[in-house]
CSV table of C-alpha atoms and ligand atoms in Angstrom, one decimal:
chain,number,residue,atom,x,y,z
A,1,UNK,CA,1.8,-4.5,-30.9
A,2,UNK,CA,4.3,-1.7,-29.8
A,3,UNK,CA,3.0,1.8,-28.5
A,4,UNK,CA,5.1,4.8,-28.4
A,5,UNK,CA,3.8,7.1,-26.0
A,6,UNK,CA,4.7,10.7,-26.7
A,7,UNK,CA,4.0,14.4,-24.0
A,8,UNK,CA,5.6,17.1,-25.9
A,9,UNK,CA,6.2,20.2,-23.9
A,10,UNK,CA,7.8,23.2,-25.6
A,11,UNK,CA,11.5,22.3,-24.6
A,12,UNK,CA,10.9,18.6,-23.4
A,13,UNK,CA,9.6,15.2,-25.2
A,14,UNK,CA,8.8,12.7,-23.0
A,15,UNK,CA,8.4,8.8,-24.1
A,16,UNK,CA,7.4,5.3,-23.2
A,17,UNK,CA,7.3,2.3,-25.2
A,18,UNK,CA,4.5,-0.4,-24.3
A,19,UNK,CA,4.6,-3.4,-25.8
A,20,UNK,CA,0.6,-4.1,-25.7
A,21,UNK,CA,1.6,-7.7,-25.3
A,22,UNK,CA,1.2,-7.7,-21.7
A,23,UNK,CA,1.2,-4.0,-21.5
A,24,UNK,CA,4.8,-3.6,-20.3
A,25,UNK,CA,7.5,-0.7,-20.6
A,26,UNK,CA,10.4,-1.6,-22.9
A,27,UNK,CA,12.3,1.9,-22.7
A,28,UNK,CA,11.3,5.1,-21.8
A,29,UNK,CA,13.2,8.7,-21.1
A,30,UNK,CA,13.0,12.2,-21.6
A,31,UNK,CA,15.0,14.9,-23.6
A,32,UNK,CA,15.2,18.0,-22.1
A,33,UNK,CA,15.9,21.4,-22.7
A,34,UNK,CA,15.3,20.5,-26.0
A,35,UNK,CA,16.4,23.8,-28.5
A,36,UNK,CA,19.1,25.4,-25.7
A,37,UNK,CA,22.8,24.6,-25.7
A,38,UNK,CA,22.7,22.0,-22.6
A,39,UNK,CA,19.8,20.0,-23.6
A,40,UNK,CA,20.7,16.5,-22.6
A,41,UNK,CA,18.8,13.1,-22.4
A,42,UNK,CA,17.8,10.7,-19.7
A,43,UNK,CA,16.2,6.9,-20.3
A,44,UNK,CA,15.6,4.0,-18.2
A,45,UNK,CA,15.8,0.6,-19.4
A,46,UNK,CA,15.3,-3.0,-17.6
A,47,UNK,CA,14.5,-0.3,-14.6
A,48,UNK,CA,18.1,1.3,-14.9
A,49,UNK,CA,18.7,4.8,-15.5
A,50,UNK,CA,20.7,6.1,-17.7
A,51,UNK,CA,21.8,10.1,-19.0
A,52,UNK,CA,24.0,12.1,-21.2
A,53,UNK,CA,24.4,15.5,-23.0
A,54,UNK,CA,22.7,15.3,-26.2
A,55,UNK,CA,22.5,18.2,-28.6
A,56,UNK,CA,19.2,18.7,-29.7
A,57,UNK,CA,18.0,21.7,-31.9
A,58,UNK,CA,14.5,21.3,-32.3
A,59,UNK,CA,11.6,18.2,-31.5
A,60,UNK,CA,13.1,16.4,-35.3
A,61,UNK,CA,16.2,16.2,-33.5
A,62,UNK,CA,14.7,15.0,-30.3
A,63,UNK,CA,12.9,12.0,-32.0
A,64,UNK,CA,16.3,11.1,-33.7
A,65,UNK,CA,17.8,11.0,-30.7
A,66,UNK,CA,14.4,8.5,-29.7
A,67,UNK,CA,15.2,6.8,-32.8
A,68,UNK,CA,18.9,5.8,-31.6
A,69,UNK,CA,18.6,5.1,-28.3
A,70,UNK,CA,15.3,2.9,-29.0
A,71,UNK,CA,17.5,1.2,-32.1
A,72,UNK,CA,21.0,1.1,-31.5
A,73,UNK,CA,23.6,0.9,-28.7
A,74,UNK,CA,24.0,-0.8,-25.2
A,75,UNK,CA,20.2,0.3,-24.1
A,76,UNK,CA,18.6,-1.0,-27.4
A,77,UNK,CA,15.4,-2.4,-27.7
A,78,UNK,CA,14.3,-2.7,-31.1
A,79,UNK,CA,16.0,-2.7,-34.3
A,80,UNK,CA,14.4,-0.1,-36.0
A,81,UNK,CA,11.1,2.1,-36.0
A,82,UNK,CA,9.1,0.1,-37.9
A,83,UNK,CA,8.1,-2.3,-35.3
A,84,UNK,CA,6.7,0.2,-33.6
A,85,UNK,CA,2.8,-0.1,-34.6
A,86,UNK,CA,1.5,3.5,-33.6
A,87,UNK,CA,2.3,6.4,-31.5
A,88,UNK,CA,-0.3,8.1,-29.1
A,89,UNK,CA,0.2,11.6,-28.0
A,90,UNK,CA,-0.8,13.3,-25.5
A,91,UNK,CA,-2.7,17.0,-26.5
A,92,UNK,CA,-3.7,19.0,-23.4
A,93,UNK,CA,-6.1,21.0,-24.9
A,94,UNK,CA,-9.4,19.1,-26.5
A,95,UNK,CA,-11.8,22.5,-26.1
A,96,UNK,CA,-15.1,22.1,-26.9
A,97,UNK,CA,-14.0,20.2,-30.4
A,98,UNK,CA,-12.7,16.7,-28.7
A,99,UNK,CA,-15.1,14.2,-27.1
A,100,UNK,CA,-12.7,11.3,-27.8
A,101,UNK,CA,-9.0,10.1,-28.4
A,102,UNK,CA,-8.5,10.6,-32.4
A,103,UNK,CA,-6.8,9.4,-35.0
A,104,UNK,CA,-4.0,12.8,-36.4
A,105,UNK,CA,-5.5,14.0,-40.0
A,106,UNK,CA,-4.6,17.3,-41.0
A,107,UNK,CA,-7.5,18.1,-40.4
A,108,UNK,CA,-7.1,17.2,-36.5
A,109,UNK,CA,-3.4,19.2,-35.8
A,110,UNK,CA,-5.9,22.2,-37.6
A,111,UNK,CA,-8.7,21.9,-34.8
A,112,UNK,CA,-5.5,21.3,-31.9
A,113,UNK,CA,-3.9,25.1,-33.2
A,114,UNK,CA,-7.2,26.7,-33.4
A,115,UNK,CA,-7.6,26.1,-29.6
A,116,UNK,CA,-3.8,27.1,-28.9
A,117,UNK,CA,-5.4,30.5,-27.3
A,118,UNK,CA,-7.0,28.2,-24.6
A,119,UNK,CA,-3.6,26.7,-23.8
A,120,UNK,CA,-0.8,28.6,-25.1
A,121,UNK,CA,2.2,27.2,-23.1
A,122,UNK,CA,1.1,23.2,-24.7
A,123,UNK,CA,-1.2,23.0,-27.6
A,124,UNK,CA,1.7,24.7,-29.8
A,125,UNK,CA,4.4,22.8,-28.0
A,126,UNK,CA,2.2,19.0,-29.0
A,127,UNK,CA,2.1,20.5,-32.2
A,128,UNK,CA,5.8,20.8,-32.6
A,129,UNK,CA,5.9,17.4,-31.1
A,130,UNK,CA,3.0,16.1,-34.1
A,131,UNK,CA,4.8,17.4,-36.7
A,132,UNK,CA,8.2,16.4,-35.7
A,133,UNK,CA,6.9,12.8,-35.1
A,134,UNK,CA,5.3,12.8,-38.4
A,135,UNK,CA,8.9,13.9,-40.0
A,136,UNK,CA,10.9,10.4,-38.8
A,137,UNK,CA,7.8,7.9,-38.5
A,138,UNK,CA,6.5,9.2,-41.9
A,139,UNK,CA,2.6,9.7,-42.2
A,140,UNK,CA,1.8,6.0,-43.1
A,141,UNK,CA,2.4,5.0,-39.2
A,142,UNK,CA,-0.7,5.7,-37.0
A,143,UNK,CA,-0.5,8.5,-35.1
A,144,UNK,CA,-3.6,9.3,-32.2
A,145,UNK,CA,-4.3,12.2,-29.9
A,146,UNK,CA,-5.3,11.4,-26.4
A,147,UNK,CA,-6.8,14.4,-24.9
A,148,UNK,CA,-6.2,15.8,-21.1
A,149,UNK,CA,-9.9,16.8,-21.0
A,150,UNK,CA,-12.0,14.6,-23.2
A,151,UNK,CA,-13.2,12.7,-20.3
A,152,UNK,CA,-14.7,16.4,-19.0
A,153,UNK,CA,-17.1,16.6,-22.1
A,154,UNK,CA,-19.9,14.9,-20.4
A,155,UNK,CA,-20.1,17.2,-17.5
A,156,UNK,CA,-23.6,19.3,-17.9
A,157,UNK,CA,-23.8,23.5,-18.5
A,158,UNK,CA,-24.8,24.2,-15.0
A,159,UNK,CA,-21.5,22.2,-13.8
A,160,UNK,CA,-18.6,23.5,-16.8
A,161,UNK,CA,-20.7,26.9,-17.5
A,162,UNK,CA,-19.0,30.3,-15.3
A,163,UNK,CA,-21.6,33.2,-14.1
A,164,UNK,CA,-20.0,35.8,-16.7
A,165,UNK,CA,-22.5,37.5,-19.4
A,166,UNK,CA,-23.1,34.5,-22.0
A,167,UNK,CA,-21.8,36.2,-25.3
A,168,UNK,CA,-18.4,35.7,-24.0
A,169,UNK,CA,-19.0,31.7,-23.9
A,170,UNK,CA,-20.1,32.0,-27.8
A,171,UNK,CA,-17.3,34.3,-28.3
A,172,UNK,CA,-14.7,32.4,-26.4
A,173,UNK,CA,-16.1,29.6,-25.6
A,174,UNK,CA,-14.9,30.2,-22.0
A,175,UNK,CA,-16.3,27.5,-19.4
A,176,UNK,CA,-14.6,25.1,-17.4
A,177,UNK,CA,-13.1,22.3,-19.3
A,178,UNK,CA,-10.4,20.4,-16.6
A,179,UNK,CA,-7.6,18.4,-17.2
A,180,UNK,CA,-5.9,15.5,-16.0
A,181,UNK,CA,-8.6,13.6,-17.3
A,182,UNK,CA,-6.6,10.3,-18.4
A,183,UNK,CA,-6.0,10.1,-15.0
A,184,UNK,CA,-9.7,10.1,-13.4
A,185,UNK,CA,-10.6,8.0,-16.3
A,186,UNK,CA,-7.6,5.8,-15.2
A,187,UNK,CA,-8.4,5.5,-11.7
A,188,UNK,CA,-12.3,5.1,-11.9
A,189,UNK,CA,-11.8,2.6,-14.4
A,190,UNK,CA,-9.6,0.7,-12.1
A,191,UNK,CA,-11.6,1.4,-9.1
A,192,UNK,CA,-15.1,-0.4,-10.4
A,193,UNK,CA,-12.4,-3.1,-11.4
A,194,UNK,CA,-10.9,-3.8,-8.1
A,195,UNK,CA,-14.5,-3.5,-6.6
A,196,UNK,CA,-15.8,-6.0,-9.4
A,197,UNK,CA,-18.6,-4.0,-10.2
A,198,UNK,CA,-19.6,-2.1,-13.7
A,199,UNK,CA,-18.9,1.5,-13.1
A,200,UNK,CA,-21.9,2.1,-14.8
A,201,UNK,CA,-23.2,1.7,-11.5
A,202,UNK,CA,-20.7,3.6,-9.1
A,203,UNK,CA,-20.6,6.9,-7.8
A,204,UNK,CA,-16.7,7.7,-7.5
A,205,UNK,CA,-14.6,10.6,-6.5
A,206,UNK,CA,-11.3,10.5,-7.6
A,207,UNK,CA,-8.6,12.9,-6.4
A,208,UNK,CA,-5.6,13.4,-8.7
A,209,UNK,CA,-3.3,15.9,-5.9
A,210,UNK,CA,0.9,16.4,-7.4
A,211,UNK,CA,1.8,19.6,-8.0
A,212,UNK,CA,-1.1,20.3,-10.7
A,213,UNK,CA,-4.4,18.9,-8.9
A,214,UNK,CA,-7.7,18.2,-9.9
A,215,UNK,CA,-10.6,16.4,-7.9
A,216,UNK,CA,-13.4,14.8,-10.2
A,217,UNK,CA,-17.3,13.2,-9.5
A,218,UNK,CA,-17.4,10.2,-12.1
A,219,UNK,CA,-20.9,9.0,-11.7
A,220,UNK,CA,-22.0,5.8,-13.8
A,221,UNK,CA,-18.4,6.0,-16.0
A,222,UNK,CA,-19.4,9.6,-17.1
A,223,UNK,CA,-17.6,13.2,-15.1
A,224,UNK,CA,-20.7,15.2,-13.8
A,225,UNK,CA,-18.0,18.3,-12.3
A,226,UNK,CA,-14.4,18.6,-11.7
A,227,UNK,CA,-12.2,21.1,-10.1
A,228,UNK,CA,-9.7,22.4,-12.9
A,229,UNK,CA,-11.8,25.0,-15.2
A,230,UNK,CA,-10.9,26.9,-18.6
A,231,UNK,CA,-7.2,26.0,-17.5
A,232,UNK,CA,-5.6,24.4,-14.3
A,233,UNK,CA,-5.5,27.1,-12.4
A,234,UNK,CA,-9.1,26.9,-11.1
A,235,UNK,CA,-10.0,24.4,-7.8
A,236,UNK,CA,-8.2,24.1,-4.8
A,237,UNK,CA,-4.5,25.4,-3.4
A,238,UNK,CA,-1.7,22.8,-5.3
A,239,UNK,CA,2.1,23.8,-5.4
A,240,UNK,CA,2.6,27.2,-7.2
A,241,UNK,CA,-0.7,27.9,-8.4
A,242,UNK,CA,-3.7,29.3,-6.2
A,243,UNK,CA,-6.9,27.5,-7.4
A,244,UNK,CA,-10.0,29.3,-7.1
A,245,UNK,CA,-10.7,32.9,-5.2
A,246,UNK,CA,-12.3,35.8,-5.6
A,247,UNK,CA,-12.1,37.7,-8.8
A,248,UNK,CA,-11.7,40.8,-6.9
A,249,UNK,CA,-8.9,39.6,-5.2
A,250,UNK,CA,-7.0,39.7,-8.7
A,251,UNK,CA,-8.6,42.9,-10.4
A,252,UNK,CA,-7.7,44.7,-6.9
A,253,UNK,CA,-3.7,43.7,-7.1
A,254,UNK,CA,-3.6,44.5,-10.3
A,255,UNK,CA,-4.4,47.9,-9.5
A,256,UNK,CA,-2.6,48.2,-5.8
A,257,UNK,CA,0.6,46.1,-7.3
A,258,UNK,CA,0.2,47.6,-11.5
A,259,UNK,CA,0.5,43.9,-12.3
A,260,UNK,CA,0.0,43.2,-16.3
A,261,UNK,CA,-1.7,40.3,-17.5
A,262,UNK,CA,1.6,38.2,-17.9
A,263,UNK,CA,3.0,39.2,-14.0
A,264,UNK,CA,-0.7,38.2,-12.9
A,265,UNK,CA,-0.9,35.0,-14.9
A,266,UNK,CA,2.5,34.7,-13.2
A,267,UNK,CA,2.2,35.2,-9.6
A,268,UNK,CA,-1.3,33.2,-10.2
A,269,UNK,CA,0.4,30.0,-11.5
A,270,UNK,CA,3.8,30.0,-9.9
A,271,UNK,CA,4.1,31.8,-7.2
A,272,UNK,CA,1.3,31.2,-5.2
A,273,UNK,CA,-0.8,27.9,-3.1
A,274,UNK,CA,1.4,26.0,-1.8
A,275,UNK,CA,4.5,27.6,-2.4
A,276,UNK,CA,2.8,31.3,-1.6
A,277,UNK,CA,1.5,31.0,1.5
A,278,UNK,CA,4.6,29.0,3.2
A,279,UNK,CA,7.0,31.7,1.7
A,280,UNK,CA,9.0,29.0,-0.1
A,281,UNK,CA,8.3,25.3,-0.3
A,282,UNK,CA,6.2,23.6,-3.3
A,283,UNK,CA,6.9,20.4,-2.7
A,284,UNK,CA,4.1,18.9,-0.2
A,285,UNK,CA,7.3,16.0,1.0
A,286,UNK,CA,9.3,19.2,2.1
A,287,UNK,CA,5.5,21.5,3.8
A,288,UNK,CA,4.8,18.1,5.9
A,289,UNK,CA,8.7,18.1,7.4
A,290,UNK,CA,8.5,22.2,7.5
A,291,UNK,CA,4.9,21.7,9.4
A,292,UNK,CA,6.1,18.7,11.9
A,293,UNK,CA,8.9,21.5,13.0
A,294,UNK,CA,6.6,24.3,14.0
A,295,UNK,CA,6.4,25.9,10.7
A,296,UNK,CA,3.2,27.8,11.3
A,297,UNK,CA,3.1,28.7,8.0
A,298,UNK,CA,3.8,25.5,6.2
A,299,UNK,CA,1.6,24.5,8.4
A,300,UNK,CA,-1.3,26.7,7.4
A,301,UNK,CA,-0.3,25.8,3.5
A,302,UNK,CA,-1.5,22.1,4.6
A,303,UNK,CA,-4.2,22.9,6.4
A,304,UNK,CA,-5.8,24.8,3.6
A,305,UNK,CA,-5.3,22.1,1.3
A,306,UNK,CA,-6.5,19.5,3.5
A,307,UNK,CA,-9.6,21.7,4.3
A,308,UNK,CA,-10.4,22.1,0.5
A,309,UNK,CA,-9.7,18.6,-0.4
A,310,UNK,CA,-12.5,18.2,2.6
A,311,UNK,CA,-14.8,20.5,1.0
A,312,UNK,CA,-14.7,19.7,-2.7
A,313,UNK,CA,-15.3,15.7,-1.4
A,314,UNK,CA,-18.8,17.7,0.4
A,315,UNK,CA,-19.4,18.7,-2.8
A,316,UNK,CA,-19.4,16.0,-5.6
A,317,UNK,CA,-21.2,13.7,-2.8
A,318,UNK,CA,-23.6,16.3,-3.0
A,319,UNK,CA,-24.1,16.7,-6.1
A,320,UNK,CA,-23.6,13.3,-6.5
A,321,UNK,CA,-25.9,12.1,-4.2
A,322,UNK,CA,-23.8,9.9,-2.7
A,323,UNK,CA,-21.1,8.0,-3.6
A,324,UNK,CA,-19.8,4.3,-3.1
A,325,UNK,CA,-15.8,5.5,-3.9
A,326,UNK,CA,-12.8,7.8,-2.6
A,327,UNK,CA,-9.8,7.1,-5.1
A,328,UNK,CA,-6.4,9.3,-4.3
A,329,UNK,CA,-3.5,9.4,-6.9
A,330,UNK,CA,-1.0,11.3,-8.3
A,331,UNK,CA,2.6,12.2,-6.4
A,332,UNK,CA,0.7,13.5,-3.3
A,333,UNK,CA,-2.6,11.3,-3.3
A,334,UNK,CA,-0.2,8.0,-3.6
A,335,UNK,CA,2.1,9.2,-0.7
A,336,UNK,CA,0.9,11.0,1.6
A,337,UNK,CA,-0.4,9.0,4.3
A,338,UNK,CA,-1.0,11.6,7.0
A,339,UNK,CA,-3.6,13.9,4.4
A,340,UNK,CA,-4.7,10.5,3.4
A,341,UNK,CA,-5.9,9.6,6.9
A,342,UNK,CA,-7.3,13.1,7.9
A,343,UNK,CA,-9.8,13.1,4.7
A,344,UNK,CA,-10.8,9.5,5.7
A,345,UNK,CA,-11.4,10.2,9.5
A,346,UNK,CA,-13.2,13.7,8.3
A,347,UNK,CA,-16.0,11.3,6.6
A,348,UNK,CA,-16.3,9.0,9.5
A,349,UNK,CA,-19.9,10.7,10.3
A,350,UNK,CA,-21.1,9.6,6.6
A,351,UNK,CA,-19.9,6.3,7.3
A,352,UNK,CA,-16.0,6.0,6.2
A,353,UNK,CA,-13.9,3.4,8.5
A,354,UNK,CA,-9.9,3.7,8.1
A,355,UNK,CA,-7.1,1.1,8.3
A,356,UNK,CA,-4.1,2.7,9.1
A,357,UNK,CA,-1.7,-0.5,8.4
A,358,UNK,CA,-3.3,-0.2,4.9
A,359,UNK,CA,-2.2,3.6,5.0
A,360,UNK,CA,1.3,2.5,6.0
A,361,UNK,CA,1.7,0.3,2.9
A,362,UNK,CA,0.2,2.4,0.0
A,363,UNK,CA,2.8,4.5,-0.9
A,364,UNK,CA,5.6,5.0,-4.2
A,365,UNK,CA,3.6,2.9,-6.5
A,366,UNK,CA,1.7,0.6,-4.3
A,367,UNK,CA,-1.9,1.0,-4.2
A,368,UNK,CA,-4.5,-0.7,-1.8
A,369,UNK,CA,-7.5,-0.2,0.5
A,370,UNK,CA,-7.3,2.0,2.8
A,371,UNK,CA,-10.7,2.2,4.6
A,372,UNK,CA,-11.6,-0.5,6.5
A,373,UNK,CA,-13.6,-3.7,5.7
A,374,UNK,CA,-17.0,-2.5,7.3
A,375,UNK,CA,-16.6,1.4,5.5
A,376,UNK,CA,-19.9,2.0,4.0
A,377,UNK,CA,-17.7,4.2,1.1
A,378,UNK,CA,-14.7,2.1,-0.1
A,379,UNK,CA,-11.3,4.6,0.0
A,380,UNK,CA,-8.3,3.5,-2.9
A,381,UNK,CA,-5.1,4.5,-3.4
A,382,UNK,CA,-5.0,3.8,-6.6
A,383,UNK,CA,-1.1,4.3,-8.8
A,384,UNK,CA,-2.2,6.4,-12.1
A,385,UNK,CA,-0.5,5.3,-15.5
A,386,UNK,CA,-1.5,8.0,-17.9
A,387,UNK,CA,0.7,6.6,-20.4
A,388,UNK,CA,-0.9,3.3,-20.6
A,389,UNK,CA,-4.4,4.6,-21.1
A,390,UNK,CA,-3.1,6.9,-24.0
A,391,UNK,CA,-1.4,3.6,-25.4
A,392,UNK,CA,-4.6,1.2,-25.1
A,393,UNK,CA,-6.6,4.3,-26.8
A,394,UNK,CA,-4.4,4.1,-29.8
A,395,UNK,CA,-4.3,0.6,-29.8
A,396,UNK,CA,-7.9,0.5,-29.9
A,397,UNK,CA,-7.8,3.0,-32.9
A,398,UNK,CA,-5.5,2.1,-34.5
A,399,UNK,CA,-6.6,-1.6,-34.8
A,400,UNK,CA,-8.9,-0.5,-36.7
A,401,UNK,CA,-6.7,0.7,-39.4
A,402,UNK,CA,-3.6,-1.7,-39.4
A,403,UNK,CA,-6.1,-5.0,-38.1
A,404,UNK,CA,-5.1,-6.6,-34.7
A,405,UNK,CA,-2.6,-9.4,-35.5
A,406,UNK,CA,0.0,-6.4,-35.7
B,1,LIG,P1,3.1,16.4,-11.6
B,1,LIG,O1,1.1,17.6,-11.0
B,1,LIG,O2,3.8,17.7,-11.5
B,1,LIG,O3,2.8,15.6,-11.9
B,1,LIG,P2,3.2,14.3,-9.1
B,1,LIG,O4,2.3,13.7,-9.2
B,1,LIG,O5,4.6,13.6,-9.5
B,1,LIG,O6,3.5,15.9,-9.9
B,1,LIG,O7,3.2,15.3,-7.5
B,1,LIG,C1,4.2,16.1,-7.2
B,1,LIG,C2,3.9,15.7,-5.8
B,1,LIG,O8,3.7,14.1,-5.1
B,1,LIG,C3,4.8,16.6,-4.6
B,1,LIG,O9,4.8,17.6,-3.7
B,1,LIG,C4,5.2,15.6,-3.7
B,1,LIG,O10,6.1,16.5,-2.8
B,1,LIG,C5,4.9,14.5,-3.6
B,1,LIG,N1,5.0,13.7,-3.0
B,1,LIG,C6,6.3,12.3,-3.5
B,1,LIG,N2,6.4,11.6,-2.7
B,1,LIG,C7,5.5,12.3,-1.6
B,1,LIG,C8,5.7,11.7,0.0
B,1,LIG,N3,6.1,10.0,0.6
B,1,LIG,N4,4.6,12.5,0.9
B,1,LIG,C9,4.3,13.9,0.9
B,1,LIG,N5,4.0,13.9,-0.8
B,1,LIG,C10,4.8,13.2,-1.5
């Protein structure tokens, strides 16, 4: 069974074609700047990247480009779209409506639409992607939506409620939803497999650290708390996002600087975090380099990030009354050796031991166990694979309609 995984943004369309027989990626690519004059396509087949300028006025045209790339020319991998059994779409915000992956119907699209206020940058783009996909593939090919926050839907109210008047929860559904759920679900599942244990018997803290970062407490396979909130702005300091702060900081600065809600959102999402503290560096590699060269603000940004990660891990140990494993994933989690060393060494007092050799080896997609053999708490680097998780969910749901021999 071949599954096409789609991640549609407002001006982009990312895809992966995965053969579920062996779970191998046959082709992947991205259409960028869709809707603008200089739209372009970048593909990767058999480990070889190629790119071209292609006009794409909208998402439907982008899908037609993807069809052409998959079925024609030197990078062809299938004969026709009919070889694709089902399509899985990533959707950022499922609110309280969607607690698991689901088959796309008109009702489901209306549900995703009703959540646009909660994810104005993402959900409208996903709907565009789903509709364009239906135009190109037809309605008979099963489409499945996999929600970024469905995995977090098991959080108890004491973890997801904010301390504002209850009526705003009732009126606007203001609460913590969390994000990166597909990644946290994937790596916690892999962690249990590596440990050879049933996830029901484990307490795991998963740290997804990238440009956007979140940490999640997974107890018995269920999320009990996560750092991102109503939006991905909550939590700890990120590449350009502030993470949590005293809400008075916002009202104070709005008064002093005369920020509108849009400007406030722009500054907190795009100009804050590591970027704002360091004075222009958001990439973790640049921060590490500048800090090692004596740049004090880069050093401060680095220390703030590491400190907050330790704080979250510590608080989630308290939430779960213990922890069996800590997992690092995401661009920073999978690559930043000094960060991982710092976190491990800081938890030595609860029995974490550190294996510097394994830590060195775990880089660029190579996972590993970075705690020592005598460590009371296992620490792993597990490269995330959200697309595979989406493809697995899509397969499971599609098979109920198509049968398992497709
Ligand atoms: P996104 O949240 O956009 O998906 P990624 O998960 O791809 O982001 O992570 C991007 C981050 O990973 C960047 O800050 C980048 O600097 C960091 N990163 C990549 N390689 C390394 C490395 N070798 N050392 C430290 N950080 C790295």
